Structure formats: C-alpha cells, structure tokens
CSV table of C-alpha atoms in Angstrom, one decimal:
chain,number,residue,atom,x,y,z
A,1,MET,CA,0.0,0.0,-0.3
A,2,GLN,CA,2.5,2.3,0.3
A,3,ASP,CA,4.5,4.8,2.6
A,4,ASN,CA,2.2,7.5,1.9
A,5,GLY,CA,3.3,10.8,0.6
A,6,PHE,CA,1.2,14.0,-0.7
A,7,ARG,CA,3.5,18.3,-1.4
A,8,LEU,CA,1.5,21.8,-1.0
A,9,GLY,CA,3.3,24.3,-4.0
A,10,GLY,CA,5.5,26.9,-1.9
A,11,VAL,CA,3.6,26.9,1.3
A,12,ASP,CA,4.6,24.3,4.0
A,13,PRO,CA,0.8,23.7,5.0
A,14,VAL,CA,1.4,22.1,9.1
A,15,GLY,CA,4.2,25.4,9.6
A,16,GLY,CA,7.3,23.1,9.0
A,17,LEU,CA,10.7,24.7,10.0
A,18,GLY,CA,11.6,27.5,7.0
A,19,SER,CA,8.2,27.0,4.6
A,20,SER,CA,8.7,29.1,1.8
A,21,ALA,CA,5.9,31.4,2.6
A,22,VAL,CA,6.5,35.3,1.7
A,23,GLY,CA,6.8,37.0,4.7
A,24,GLN,CA,8.0,34.0,6.6
A,25,LYS,CA,12.1,34.3,7.3
A,26,ASN,CA,12.8,30.9,5.5
A,27,LEU,CA,15.1,29.2,8.2
A,28,ARG,CA,16.1,25.9,6.1
A,29,LEU,CA,18.5,28.4,4.2
A,30,ALA,CA,19.5,30.4,6.3
A,31,THR,CA,20.8,27.5,8.5
A,32,LEU,CA,22.1,25.7,5.5
A,33,MET,CA,24.3,29.0,4.6
A,34,ALA,CA,25.5,29.4,8.3
A,35,GLU,CA,26.4,25.3,8.9
A,36,ARG,CA,28.1,25.5,5.2
A,37,GLY,CA,30.1,29.3,6.3
A,38,ILE,CA,27.8,30.3,2.5
A,39,SER,CA,28.1,33.5,2.0
A,40,ALA,CA,24.8,35.6,-0.2
A,41,LYS,CA,27.3,36.9,-2.6
A,42,SER,CA,28.8,33.8,-3.1
A,43,LEU,CA,26.7,32.3,-4.6
A,44,ALA,CA,24.8,34.5,-6.0
A,45,ALA,CA,28.7,34.1,-7.9
A,46,ARG,CA,28.2,30.3,-8.3
A,47,MET,CA,24.6,30.7,-9.5
A,48,GLN,CA,26.2,32.8,-12.4
A,49,GLN,CA,28.3,30.8,-13.0
A,50,TYR,CA,26.2,26.6,-12.6
A,51,SER,CA,23.4,29.0,-14.8
A,52,GLU,CA,25.5,29.8,-17.3
A,53,GLN,CA,26.8,25.4,-17.9
A,54,ASP,CA,23.7,23.6,-17.0
A,55,GLY,CA,22.0,24.6,-20.4
A,56,GLY,CA,18.9,26.0,-18.6
A,57,GLN,CA,17.9,29.9,-19.1
A,58,PRO,CA,21.2,31.7,-17.3
A,59,VAL,CA,20.1,33.5,-14.0
A,60,ARG,CA,22.4,36.5,-12.1
A,61,PRO,CA,21.1,36.8,-8.8
A,62,LYS,CA,22.8,40.0,-6.6
A,63,HIS,CA,23.7,39.1,-3.2
A,64,THR,CA,20.7,41.3,-2.0
A,65,ASN,CA,18.6,39.1,-4.2
A,66,ILE,CA,19.8,36.3,-1.3
A,67,THR,CA,18.9,38.9,1.8
A,68,ARG,CA,15.2,39.6,0.7
A,69,TYR,CA,15.0,35.1,-0.2
A,70,ILE,CA,16.1,34.7,3.5
A,71,ALA,CA,14.3,36.8,5.3
A,72,GLY,CA,11.5,36.1,3.0
A,73,THR,CA,11.0,39.2,1.3
A,74,ASN,CA,10.7,37.7,-2.0
A,75,ARG,CA,10.0,34.4,-3.4
A,76,PRO,CA,12.9,33.0,-6.5
A,77,LYS,CA,12.1,31.5,-9.4
A,78,GLN,CA,11.1,28.4,-10.0
A,79,ARG,CA,14.7,28.7,-12.7
A,80,SER,CA,15.8,30.2,-9.8
A,81,ILE,CA,15.2,27.3,-6.9
A,82,ASP,CA,16.7,25.2,-9.5
A,83,VAL,CA,19.6,25.9,-9.6
A,84,MET,CA,20.2,27.4,-6.4
A,85,VAL,CA,19.4,23.7,-5.2
A,86,GLY,CA,22.3,22.4,-8.1
A,87,VAL,CA,25.2,25.3,-6.3
A,88,LEU,CA,23.8,24.4,-2.8
A,89,SER,CA,23.9,19.7,-4.5
A,90,VAL,CA,27.7,21.3,-4.7
A,91,MET,CA,28.6,23.2,-2.4
A,92,THR,CA,27.7,21.0,0.8
A,93,GLY,CA,28.5,17.7,-1.1
A,94,GLN,CA,25.1,16.3,-0.3
A,95,ALA,CA,21.5,15.8,-2.0
A,96,LEU,CA,19.7,18.4,-1.7
A,97,THR,CA,16.1,19.0,-2.9
A,98,ALA,CA,14.2,22.2,-3.5
A,99,ALA,CA,12.2,21.4,0.5
A,100,ASP,CA,16.0,20.9,1.5
A,101,ILE,CA,16.7,24.8,1.9
A,102,GLY,CA,12.8,26.0,2.5
A,103,TYR,CA,11.0,25.8,-0.8
A,104,PRO,CA,8.7,21.9,-1.7
A,105,GLU,CA,7.6,21.6,-4.6
A,106,GLU,CA,4.1,20.8,-6.0
A,107,PRO,CA,4.4,18.1,-8.4
A,108,LYS,CA,2.7,19.4,-11.0
A,109,LEU,CA,0.5,16.4,-11.9
A,110,ASP,CA,-3.5,15.2,-12.7
A,111,LEU,CA,-3.3,12.0,-11.5
A,112,ALA,CA,-7.0,12.8,-9.3
A,113,PRO,CA,-8.6,14.9,-12.3
A,114,GLU,CA,-12.1,16.1,-11.7
A,115,VAL,CA,-14.6,13.6,-12.8
A,116,LYS,CA,-18.0,14.9,-13.2
A,117,ALA,CA,-20.8,12.1,-11.1
A,118,PRO,CA,-23.9,10.9,-13.1
A,119,THR,CA,-26.6,12.9,-11.1
A,120,LEU,CA,-28.7,9.9,-9.7
A,121,ARG,CA,-31.8,8.7,-9.1
A,122,SER,CA,-33.3,10.8,-6.0
A,123,ASP,CA,-34.6,7.5,-4.5
A,124,LEU,CA,-31.8,5.7,-4.8
A,125,LEU,CA,-29.3,8.4,-2.2
A,126,ALA,CA,-29.2,7.2,0.7
A,127,LEU,CA,-29.2,2.8,1.6
A,128,PRO,CA,-31.8,3.1,5.4
A,129,PHE,CA,-29.2,1.2,7.7
A,130,ASP,CA,-31.7,-1.4,8.8
A,131,THR,CA,-30.4,-3.2,5.4
A,132,VAL,CA,-25.9,-2.8,7.3
A,133,ASP,CA,-25.7,-6.2,9.2
A,134,SER,CA,-21.7,-7.4,9.9
A,135,ALA,CA,-22.0,-9.2,5.8
A,136,PHE,CA,-21.8,-5.6,3.9
A,137,VAL,CA,-19.4,-4.6,7.0
A,138,GLU,CA,-17.4,-7.0,5.7
A,139,HIS,CA,-17.3,-6.8,2.1
A,140,LEU,CA,-16.4,-2.8,2.2
A,141,LYS,CA,-13.1,-4.7,3.1
A,142,ALA,CA,-13.2,-6.5,0.6
A,143,VAL,CA,-13.4,-3.9,-1.0
A,144,LEU,CA,-10.7,-1.7,1.0
A,145,ASP,CA,-8.9,-4.4,0.7
A,146,ALA,CA,-8.9,-4.7,-3.1
A,147,HIS,CA,-8.1,-1.3,-3.4
A,148,ALA,CA,-5.3,-1.6,-2.0
A,149,ARG,CA,-4.2,-4.3,-3.6
A,150,MET,CA,-5.2,-2.2,-6.5
A,151,ASP,CA,-3.0,1.1,-5.6
A,152,ALA,CA,0.2,-1.2,-5.5
A,153,LEU,CA,0.2,-2.3,-9.0
A,154,THR,CA,-1.2,0.9,-10.6
A,155,GLY,CA,-0.7,3.8,-7.8
A,156,PRO,CA,-3.2,6.1,-6.6
A,157,ARG,CA,-4.9,7.5,-10.0
A,158,TYR,CA,-7.9,5.4,-11.1
A,159,ILE,CA,-8.4,4.3,-7.5
A,160,ILE,CA,-9.2,8.2,-5.8
A,161,GLY,CA,-12.1,8.5,-8.6
A,162,THR,CA,-13.2,5.1,-7.0
A,163,LEU,CA,-13.4,5.8,-3.2
A,164,GLN,CA,-15.4,8.3,-3.2
A,165,GLY,CA,-18.8,7.0,-3.1
A,166,GLU,CA,-17.3,4.1,-0.8
A,167,LEU,CA,-16.7,7.2,1.7
A,168,GLN,CA,-19.5,9.4,1.7
A,169,LEU,CA,-21.1,5.8,2.6
A,170,VAL,CA,-19.8,5.3,5.2
A,171,GLU,CA,-18.9,8.6,7.4
A,172,ASP,CA,-23.8,8.2,6.2
A,173,LEU,CA,-23.0,4.7,8.2
A,174,CYS,CA,-21.3,6.6,11.2
A,175,GLY,CA,-23.4,9.2,11.5
A,176,LYS,CA,-26.4,6.4,11.6
A,177,ALA,CA,-24.8,3.9,13.1
A,178,ARG,CA,-25.5,3.1,17.5
A,179,GLY,CA,-24.9,-0.3,19.3
A,180,ALA,CA,-23.7,-3.1,18.3
A,181,MET,CA,-23.1,-2.4,14.3
A,182,ARG,CA,-21.6,0.8,15.4
A,183,PRO,CA,-17.8,-0.8,16.4
A,184,ALA,CA,-17.9,-2.5,13.2
A,185,LEU,CA,-18.6,0.4,11.1
A,186,LEU,CA,-16.0,2.9,12.8
A,187,GLU,CA,-13.5,0.4,12.3
A,188,VAL,CA,-14.2,0.1,8.0
A,189,SER,CA,-14.7,3.5,8.6
A,190,THR,CA,-11.2,4.6,9.8
A,191,ARG,CA,-9.5,1.5,7.5
A,192,PHE,CA,-11.3,3.7,4.3
A,193,CYS,CA,-10.3,7.3,5.4
A,194,GLU,CA,-6.3,6.4,6.5
A,195,PHE,CA,-6.9,5.3,3.2
A,196,ALA,CA,-7.9,8.4,1.3
A,197,GLY,CA,-5.6,10.1,3.0
A,198,TRP,CA,-2.3,7.6,1.3
A,199,LEU,CA,-4.3,8.0,-2.1
A,200,TYR,CA,-4.5,11.8,-1.7
A,201,GLN,CA,-1.0,12.0,-0.4
A,202,ASP,CA,1.1,9.5,-3.4
A,203,SER,CA,-1.5,11.8,-6.2
A,204,GLY,CA,0.3,14.5,-4.5
A,205,ASP,CA,-2.2,16.6,-2.7
A,206,LEU,CA,-1.2,16.6,1.1
A,207,LYS,CA,-4.4,19.0,2.3
A,208,CYS,CA,-6.8,16.5,0.9
A,209,ALA,CA,-4.6,14.5,2.5
A,210,GLN,CA,-4.3,15.4,6.6
A,211,TYR,CA,-8.1,16.1,6.3
A,212,TRP,CA,-9.1,12.1,5.5
A,213,THR,CA,-5.8,11.4,7.9
A,214,ASN,CA,-7.6,12.9,11.5
A,215,ARG,CA,-10.8,11.7,10.5
A,216,ALA,CA,-9.4,8.5,10.2
A,217,MET,CA,-8.1,9.5,13.7
A,218,ASP,CA,-11.1,10.3,15.0
A,219,TYR,CA,-12.5,7.5,14.5
A,220,ALA,CA,-10.3,5.1,15.7
A,221,GLU,CA,-9.7,6.9,19.3
A,222,GLU,CA,-13.7,7.1,19.5
A,223,LEU,CA,-13.6,2.9,18.7
A,224,GLY,CA,-10.1,2.1,20.5
A,225,ASP,CA,-8.5,-0.2,19.0
A,226,ALA,CA,-4.4,0.0,19.7
A,227,HIS,CA,-3.3,-1.4,16.0
A,228,LEU,CA,-5.4,1.4,14.4
A,229,ARG,CA,-4.7,4.2,16.7
A,230,SER,CA,-1.7,3.3,16.2
A,231,TYR,CA,-1.3,2.5,12.4
A,232,VAL,CA,-3.0,6.5,12.3
A,233,LEU,CA,-0.4,7.8,14.4
A,234,GLN,CA,2.3,7.0,11.9
A,235,ARG,CA,0.3,8.2,9.0
A,236,LYS,CA,-0.2,11.6,10.0
A,237,SER,CA,3.7,11.2,11.1
A,238,ASN,CA,4.1,10.5,7.4
A,239,ILE,CA,2.2,13.4,6.0
A,240,ALA,CA,4.2,15.6,8.0
A,241,THR,CA,8.0,14.4,7.6
A,242,ASP,CA,6.6,14.8,3.6
A,243,CYS,CA,6.0,18.9,4.3
A,244,GLY,CA,8.8,19.3,5.9
A,245,ASN,CA,7.4,19.0,9.6
A,246,ALA,CA,9.9,17.0,11.3
A,247,ALA,CA,10.1,17.3,14.8
A,248,GLN,CA,5.8,17.0,14.1
A,249,GLY,CA,7.1,14.0,12.4
A,250,LEU,CA,9.1,12.5,15.3
A,251,GLY,CA,6.7,12.8,17.7
A,252,LEU,CA,3.4,11.3,16.1
A,253,ALA,CA,6.2,8.4,15.4
A,254,ASN,CA,6.9,7.8,18.6
A,255,ALA,CA,3.3,7.9,20.0
A,256,ALA,CA,2.7,5.9,16.9
A,257,LEU,CA,5.0,3.3,19.6
A,258,ARG,CA,3.2,3.8,22.5
A,259,ASN,CA,1.9,0.8,23.2
A,260,TRP,CA,4.8,-1.2,21.8
A,261,ASP,CA,3.7,-4.7,24.2
A,262,GLU,CA,0.3,-3.6,22.5
A,263,ILE,CA,0.3,-3.2,17.9
A,264,THR,CA,2.5,-5.8,15.6
A,265,PRO,CA,5.4,-6.3,14.7
A,266,GLU,CA,5.2,-4.1,11.0
A,267,LEU,CA,2.9,-2.0,12.9
A,268,ARG,CA,5.4,-1.5,15.5
A,269,ALA,CA,8.1,-1.3,11.4
A,270,VAL,CA,6.0,1.4,9.9
A,271,ALA,CA,6.4,3.6,12.8
A,272,LEU,CA,10.6,2.4,13.5
A,273,ARG,CA,10.8,3.7,10.0
A,274,GLN,CA,8.8,7.3,10.6
A,275,ARG,CA,10.8,7.3,13.0
A,276,ALA,CA,14.2,7.0,11.4
A,277,ASN,CA,13.0,9.2,8.7
A,278,ALA,CA,12.9,12.4,10.6
A,279,TYR,CA,16.2,11.8,12.1
A,280,ALA,CA,17.8,11.3,9.0
A,281,MET,CA,16.3,15.0,7.9
A,282,THR,CA,18.0,16.5,11.5
A,283,ARG,CA,21.4,14.6,10.5
A,284,GLU,CA,21.3,12.7,14.0
A,285,VAL,CA,23.1,9.4,11.6
A,286,ASP,CA,22.9,7.1,15.4
A,287,GLU,CA,19.5,8.0,16.3
A,288,CYS,CA,18.5,6.8,12.6
A,289,ARG,CA,20.7,4.4,12.6
A,290,GLU,CA,20.0,2.3,15.8
A,291,ALA,CA,15.4,3.2,14.6
A,292,LEU,CA,16.6,1.3,10.9
A,293,ASP,CA,17.8,-1.7,12.5
A,294,LYS,CA,14.8,-2.4,15.0
A,295,ALA,CA,12.4,-2.1,12.3
A,296,MET,CA,14.2,-5.2,9.8
A,297,GLU,CA,14.1,-6.8,13.1
A,298,GLN,CA,11.0,-6.3,13.8
A,299,VAL,CA,9.6,-6.5,10.0
A,300,ILE,CA,11.6,-10.1,10.0
A,301,THR,CA,9.6,-11.2,12.4
A,302,VAL,CA,6.3,-11.0,10.5
A,303,VAL,CA,4.1,-13.8,9.1
A,304,ASP,CA,1.4,-13.1,8.4
A,305,PRO,CA,0.7,-9.5,8.5
A,306,SER,CA,-2.1,-7.4,8.9
A,307,PRO,CA,-4.6,-6.3,6.1
A,308,LEU,CA,-3.5,-2.5,7.5
A,309,ALA,CA,0.0,-3.1,6.5
A,310,LEU,CA,0.8,-6.0,3.6
A,311,TYR,CA,3.3,-3.1,2.1
A,312,CYS,CA,5.9,-3.3,5.2
A,313,THR,CA,8.3,-6.1,4.0
A,314,PRO,CA,11.9,-6.1,4.4
A,315,SER,CA,12.3,-5.0,0.8
A,316,TYR,CA,10.2,-2.3,1.4
A,317,ILE,CA,11.8,-1.2,5.5
A,318,GLU,CA,15.5,-1.4,3.2
A,319,MET,CA,14.2,0.7,1.0
A,320,GLU,CA,13.5,3.8,3.9
A,321,ALA,CA,17.1,2.5,4.7
A,322,ALA,CA,18.7,3.8,1.5
A,323,HIS,CA,15.8,6.9,1.5
A,324,SER,CA,17.8,8.1,4.7
A,325,TRP,CA,21.4,7.1,4.3
A,326,VAL,CA,20.9,9.4,0.9
A,327,ARG,CA,19.6,12.2,3.2
A,328,LEU,CA,22.1,11.9,6.1
A,329,GLY,CA,24.8,12.6,3.3
A,330,GLN,CA,26.0,9.0,2.1
A,331,PRO,CA,25.2,8.1,-1.0
A,332,VAL,CA,27.4,5.0,-1.0
A,333,ARG,CA,25.9,3.0,1.4
A,334,ALA,CA,22.4,3.9,0.0
A,335,ILE,CA,23.0,2.4,-3.2
A,336,GLU,CA,24.3,-1.0,-1.6
A,337,THR,CA,21.1,-1.4,0.1
A,338,TYR,CA,18.2,-0.1,-2.1
A,339,ALA,CA,19.9,-2.8,-4.5
A,340,MET,CA,19.3,-5.4,-1.7
A,341,GLY,CA,15.8,-4.6,-1.4
A,342,LEU,CA,15.8,-4.2,-5.0
A,343,ASN,CA,16.7,-7.9,-5.1
A,344,ASP,CA,14.2,-9.1,-2.9
A,345,TRP,CA,11.2,-6.8,-4.4
A,346,PRO,CA,7.3,-8.5,-4.4
A,347,ASP,CA,5.6,-8.2,-7.8
A,348,SER,CA,2.7,-7.5,-6.5
A,349,GLN,CA,4.3,-4.0,-4.9
A,350,ARG,CA,5.7,-2.8,-8.3
A,351,ARG,CA,4.5,1.4,-7.9
A,352,ASP,CA,7.4,1.6,-4.6
A,353,GLN,CA,9.2,-1.2,-7.3
A,354,GLY,CA,9.4,2.2,-9.4
A,355,LEU,CA,10.5,4.8,-6.2
A,356,CYS,CA,12.7,2.4,-5.0
A,357,THR,CA,14.7,2.6,-9.2
A,358,ALA,CA,14.2,5.6,-9.6
A,359,ARG,CA,16.4,6.8,-6.0
A,360,LEU,CA,18.6,4.3,-6.5
A,361,ALA,CA,18.9,6.6,-9.9
A,362,SER,CA,19.4,9.0,-7.9
A,363,ALA,CA,21.7,8.4,-5.5
A,364,TYR,CA,24.0,6.5,-8.0
A,365,VAL,CA,24.5,10.4,-9.5
A,366,ASP,CA,25.1,11.3,-6.1
A,367,ALA,CA,28.3,8.7,-6.5
A,368,GLY,CA,30.0,10.2,-9.3
A,369,GLU,CA,28.6,6.6,-10.7
A,370,PHE,CA,26.2,8.0,-14.0
A,371,ASP,CA,26.2,5.0,-16.6
A,372,ALA,CA,24.7,2.9,-13.5
A,373,ALA,CA,22.0,6.1,-12.8
A,374,GLY,CA,21.6,6.4,-16.4
A,375,GLN,CA,20.4,1.9,-16.9
A,376,ALA,CA,17.9,2.5,-13.4
A,377,GLY,CA,16.6,5.1,-14.4
A,378,LEU,CA,15.4,3.9,-17.7
A,379,ARG,CA,14.2,1.4,-15.5
A,380,ALA,CA,13.0,4.0,-13.6
A,381,ALA,CA,11.1,5.7,-15.9
A,382,ARG,CA,9.7,1.3,-17.4
A,383,LEU,CA,7.7,0.9,-14.0
A,384,ILE,CA,6.6,4.2,-13.2
A,385,ARG,CA,4.8,4.9,-16.5
A,386,THR,CA,2.6,1.6,-15.1
A,387,ALA,CA,2.5,2.9,-11.4
A,388,PRO,CA,2.8,6.3,-11.1
A,389,SER,CA,1.9,8.9,-8.1
A,390,ALA,CA,3.7,12.3,-7.4
A,391,ARG,CA,6.6,10.9,-5.3
A,392,SER,CA,7.5,9.1,-8.2
A,393,LEU,CA,7.4,11.0,-10.7
A,394,GLY,CA,9.6,14.5,-8.5
A,395,VAL,CA,12.3,11.5,-8.3
A,396,LEU,CA,12.4,11.2,-11.6
A,397,ARG,CA,11.7,15.0,-12.9
A,398,ALA,CA,14.2,16.3,-10.8
A,399,LEU,CA,16.2,13.3,-11.9
A,400,ALA,CA,16.1,14.2,-15.6
A,401,LYS,CA,17.3,17.4,-13.9
A,402,ARG,CA,20.2,16.5,-12.4
A,403,VAL,CA,21.7,14.6,-15.4
A,404,ARG,CA,20.8,17.7,-18.3
A,405,PRO,CA,24.8,18.3,-18.0
A,406,VAL,CA,26.2,14.5,-18.4
A,407,ARG,CA,27.2,13.6,-21.3
A,408,ASN,CA,27.1,10.2,-21.4
A,409,GLU,CA,24.7,7.1,-23.8
A,410,THR,CA,23.3,5.7,-20.8
A,411,VAL,CA,22.3,9.3,-19.6
A,412,ARG,CA,20.9,10.5,-23.1
A,413,GLU,CA,18.9,7.0,-23.1
A,414,PHE,CA,17.3,7.6,-20.3
A,415,GLU,CA,16.5,11.5,-20.9
A,416,ALA,CA,14.9,10.3,-23.8
A,417,ALA,CA,12.6,8.3,-22.1
A,418,ALA,CA,12.2,11.0,-19.0
A,419,THR,CA,10.8,13.0,-21.9
A,420,ASP,CA,8.4,11.2,-23.4
A,421,LEU,CA,7.3,10.8,-20.1
A,422,LEU,CA,7.4,12.9,-18.1
A,423,GLY,CA,6.7,15.9,-20.7
A,424,ARG,CA,9.1,18.9,-21.6
C-alpha cells in the first residue's frame, strides 16, 4: 500500500521549519548557509556560473536577492530555485532538494482529475441503515483490500475516483450507526479514511491527505483500537515529514510506538521507519541507524501481516533505510541498501518498486556513477509508467534535471525516456 506521501506548492501546510511563504523567514536556507559558511555574495556568484553551464536559462542574482530570499520578502522563480539547489548540492556535498532549502516543490500532476458525477435518482441517494449487517461490513473490508492491492500495482489515479462514493457511504453509515454495529462500522470507516489520505498523499495533495487522515484518527480514537490508532498516528507522522516538519513527524512516530506490547511487528516496523525518517531529516545519524535496525528486526519476524501494512516487507524497510542514508549524505551505503531491497522485491508492490528504482538512480548520481544512474533511470521510467505516483514522478523529474549536463549515451537514453514520460 504505501510509504505514504503529498506536497503542496510554496507553503508548508503544517508550519514546518523554513516554509517558503512570502513574508516568513526562510530558516532552512539561512541555517544551511550559516552552517556551511556560505555568504550571499558567493552563492549569487556560483548561481550565475552554474546557470551558464547547465544548458538552461542564465540567472544573474545579486547578493541582495539572496538576502531577500532568506528574509522571506521575495520568493525566487522556479528556475532560480533549481539553480540554487544545484549549487548548494555541490557546495555542501549533499543531494539537496528544493524542500531542503525551504521551497517545497508542487507536483504538476493530474493523477486525480475531477470527473463530473452522473445525476442519481433521488430514491437511490440513501441506504436505509437497517439493511446493514455484519456481511455488509465484511464486503466493505474486502472492497478496501482490493483497492489497496490495485493501488500497489497501478498507483492512485484509478482508485481515487472510485473511492469517493464509498467514503460518502461509510461516513453516512457512521452518522446513523448505534449499538452493536457501530464498532464494526467505525473500524471500516477508519481504514477507508486512512486509505483516502494515503491516495491523496501519493497524488501530491497534502491538504486532502491531512483532512482524511485526521478523519481516520477521529474514528480510531472513538473505537479505541490500539492497532488502528498506532497505524494512523504513523500515517500522520509520514504526512508531517513530507511537509518538511521533522519535529512533528518524530513526535507522532513516537506516539505510534507508545503501546509497543499491544501492536504487531509490522506496525512497529512502519512506525520505527517513520522515526528514522524524522531523524534523517535532522541529521541525527546514530538515532536514525538505531531506529532502522529495530524496524528490520521487527519486520523479519512477521508471518501473517495485517491488511493495514501488507506492504511492509524487508524490501520496503530496505528502501526506506536507503532513503535515510541519502538524506544523511551517504550515497554509497544507500546504493548497497537499495540494491538489496530490489533483489527481493514483491511483484505485488510495483508502485513502490518504481519509486525505489528512481531513488537508486538518484543515489548513483550522488556517487558520480552516471552510467549506472542512466541504467537505473531507464528501469525506473518503465516501472513508473505502469504505476505512477507524485513521489516517483517527482524523483524522476529531479533526476532528469540533475543529469542534464552529463554527456553519456546511457544517460541520454534515460533523458529521452523521461521526456517521453514527463514531457518537457
């Protein structure tokens, strides 16, 4: 099902460190430059030089422009952001993204196009509650499990539209349910709302992802189910870190692990993965490593995973570990970890396989292995075409920009495949 993930452009929707909203100081950019001793003047000069060599439109910022970017009084154009990311990646020796310097990118994707619903007959708009019994609830669970399997194979686009009517149904039923049937309906409603949050996150819409995940949290709290509560808290943590808020993400991951003895190994593993993700964002290496080791210890003991986290396999934890190593500036270790995960990747998790392969290609670029990057990028493009998501397309788009100056036949083949998939 997921790693879970959405991005809004420009503004961090949960107020994360370094939001790029105009009028608010860009703390991410300011902190990075201060820690590395990079002056506004040197950054401006390097940006001009870089833009004249990468094949794109030249930019000629002055040091006063950089000062205004840090103060938040001005937001740079997208071309300037791309150049700034490239320059700072070189100057720091890290594979930075726009989000790392305070400018979360907005995926320009149409994964969930609006579809005008046909007019329904008025006498079919409501399902009488007295027709709902345990068999009906079990059918809803089976439908949800089928959606999750399809999402893993094809990505979110074809599931979101179908889910709308079912979300309305479970919301209506929870509004009416009383007595013995209410707990069963609360459980299925929690799962439907959490899944909706994931689909929107994977489509690039963090605002909707937060709404439906918070709705799931409401139902889980009322139900009092330790497994659902832990899982939804972990999902909220994942959305928080996608928004760039490491502190909130860490707090929610810790909350998901609070009742350790009451939850299953795969639920511990995904929450530990989130703890590691948050630590990687704050460059706390030892804490990140410890959380990843514990996550793997848990996942290898799983025999019969619950439907909540069928995707949580050793390969999945390997992918998440590698992503953390990239964040921590260790691309060689990330490459080894990605490769181990991909060697035993489940066929049913094609969407995440595409994401993992794209991230592997990006790690090869960090390590200066451009031929291997082109080969992995070609494999990723083929996989992502069959199962696209905002995350995987975003990694592929960033990769295509990063390898643009490289003169390599394999890289050129990848660029052609990426252009065919993403457009120019």
